[in-house]
Amino acid sequence: QVRLVESGGDLVQAGGSLNLSCAVSGTTFRIPAMGWYRQAPGKERELVAAITLDGRTNYEDPVKGRFTISRDNAKNTLYLQMNTLKPEDTGVYYCRGQWYENDYWGQGTQVTVSS
């Protein structure tokens, strides 16, 4: 079965950096559309950034200039480099992969940014 497993979440001070990874296993298929989402306590899940198979990216305004989404198709892994972290970046970060009728989510990795 296809699985998406996030890693790299941690507790960091404001201004710090983290690099999240999302490893896709159970298939050699390269997922056309992948993205990072996050959910803060008491908030609904929201898109952070997305990337297509050919490398086109999209960032939501709160993370523009601070986060970088990338993918290594050879490793079938998605990344999110997060710099200049702010307390409002705190939340559970989820990896998502979509193609055709398929929609897969990871279990999430906790990111906590202290002020």
Short mmCIF file of C-alpha atoms in Angstrom, two decimals:
data_model
loop_
_atom_site.label_atom_id
_atom_site.label_comp_id
_atom_site.label_asym_id
_atom_site.label_seq_id
_atom_site.Cartn_x
_atom_site.Cartn_y
_atom_site.Cartn_z
CA GLN A 1 0.00 0.00 0.00
CA VAL A 2 1.08 3.53 -0.67
CA ARG A 3 2.24 5.35 2.40
CA LEU A 4 3.40 8.89 3.00
CA VAL A 5 5.50 9.32 6.11
CA GLU A 6 6.55 12.73 7.35
CA SER A 7 9.58 13.39 9.48
CA GLY A 8 11.66 16.30 10.69
CA GLY A 9 9.23 18.07 12.96
CA ASP A 10 10.64 19.45 16.17
CA LEU A 11 10.41 22.17 18.77
CA VAL A 12 12.45 25.19 17.73
CA GLN A 13 12.92 28.80 18.74
CA ALA A 14 11.44 31.56 16.65
CA GLY A 15 13.79 32.41 13.82
CA GLY A 16 15.06 28.88 13.56
CA SER A 17 14.84 26.42 10.71
CA LEU A 18 13.55 22.95 10.06
CA ASN A 19 13.60 20.66 7.07
CA LEU A 20 10.63 18.35 6.77
CA SER A 21 10.66 15.22 4.68
CA CYS A 22 7.87 13.11 3.28
CA ALA A 23 8.88 9.67 2.12
CA VAL A 24 6.60 7.89 -0.31
CA SER A 25 6.70 4.14 -0.03
CA GLY A 26 4.79 1.23 -1.46
CA THR A 27 5.08 2.42 -5.03
CA THR A 28 7.61 3.59 -7.56
CA PHE A 29 4.97 5.83 -9.11
CA ARG A 30 5.87 9.50 -8.99
CA ILE A 31 2.86 11.34 -7.67
CA PRO A 32 1.91 14.21 -10.01
CA ALA A 33 0.78 16.68 -7.37
CA MET A 34 2.14 16.84 -3.86
CA GLY A 35 1.80 19.36 -1.13
CA TRP A 36 2.41 20.29 2.44
CA TYR A 37 -0.50 21.21 4.66
CA ARG A 38 -0.60 22.23 8.27
CA GLN A 39 -3.15 22.32 11.03
CA ALA A 40 -2.74 24.55 14.03
CA PRO A 41 -4.59 23.83 17.27
CA GLY A 42 -8.20 24.86 16.91
CA LYS A 43 -7.77 25.62 13.22
CA GLU A 44 -8.69 23.78 10.07
CA ARG A 45 -6.07 22.21 7.90
CA GLU A 46 -4.60 24.59 5.35
CA LEU A 47 -2.35 24.39 2.35
CA VAL A 48 1.21 25.56 2.86
CA ALA A 49 2.87 24.80 -0.45
CA ALA A 50 2.45 22.51 -3.42
CA ILE A 51 4.62 21.14 -6.17
CA THR A 52 3.96 19.30 -9.40
CA LEU A 53 5.94 16.50 -10.95
CA ASP A 54 7.75 18.90 -13.25
CA GLY A 55 8.70 21.20 -10.40
CA ARG A 56 6.12 23.97 -10.56
CA THR A 57 5.51 25.36 -7.10
CA ASN A 58 2.91 27.35 -5.28
CA TYR A 59 3.19 28.98 -1.86
CA GLU A 60 0.58 30.44 0.36
CA ASP A 61 1.24 34.03 1.36
CA PRO A 62 2.20 33.44 5.03
CA VAL A 63 5.20 31.31 4.05
CA LYS A 64 6.39 33.02 0.89
CA GLY A 65 10.05 33.90 1.10
CA ARG A 66 10.58 31.67 4.11
CA PHE A 67 9.64 28.14 3.02
CA THR A 68 10.84 26.15 0.06
CA ILE A 69 9.08 23.07 -1.24
CA SER A 70 11.04 20.61 -3.32
CA ARG A 71 10.98 17.01 -4.39
CA ASP A 72 13.52 14.40 -5.27
CA ASN A 73 11.78 12.17 -7.75
CA ALA A 74 14.62 9.65 -7.75
CA LYS A 75 14.11 9.17 -4.02
CA ASN A 76 10.34 9.68 -4.22
CA THR A 77 10.60 12.14 -1.38
CA LEU A 78 9.04 15.53 -0.76
CA TYR A 79 10.73 18.23 1.29
CA LEU A 80 9.82 21.45 2.98
CA GLN A 81 12.66 23.69 4.06
CA MET A 82 11.33 26.11 6.64
CA ASN A 83 13.38 29.15 7.59
CA THR A 84 12.74 32.11 9.84
CA LEU A 85 10.11 30.17 11.68
CA LYS A 86 7.45 32.04 13.59
CA PRO A 87 5.21 30.91 16.45
CA GLU A 88 2.25 31.06 14.08
CA ASP A 89 3.91 28.32 12.02
CA THR A 90 3.20 25.91 14.85
CA GLY A 91 1.07 22.96 13.91
CA VAL A 92 0.99 19.46 12.58
CA TYR A 93 2.41 19.35 9.07
CA TYR A 94 0.96 16.84 6.66
CA CYS A 95 2.17 15.54 3.35
CA ARG A 96 -0.41 14.95 0.61
CA GLY A 97 -0.23 13.24 -2.72
CA GLN A 98 -2.94 13.40 -5.37
CA TRP A 99 -3.33 11.71 -8.70
CA TYR A 100 -6.43 10.77 -10.64
CA GLU A 101 -8.90 9.38 -8.09
CA ASN A 102 -6.24 8.86 -5.45
CA ASP A 103 -5.68 11.06 -2.44
CA TYR A 104 -3.10 10.06 0.14
CA TRP A 105 -2.15 11.73 3.38
CA GLY A 106 0.64 11.15 5.84
CA GLN A 107 0.08 11.01 9.56
CA GLY A 108 1.76 14.34 10.16
CA THR A 109 4.77 15.65 11.99
CA GLN A 110 4.59 18.17 14.80
CA VAL A 111 6.28 21.53 14.42
CA THR A 112 6.35 23.78 17.44
CA VAL A 113 7.90 27.23 17.34
CA SER A 114 8.44 28.95 20.64
CA SER A 115 8.65 32.71 21.03
#
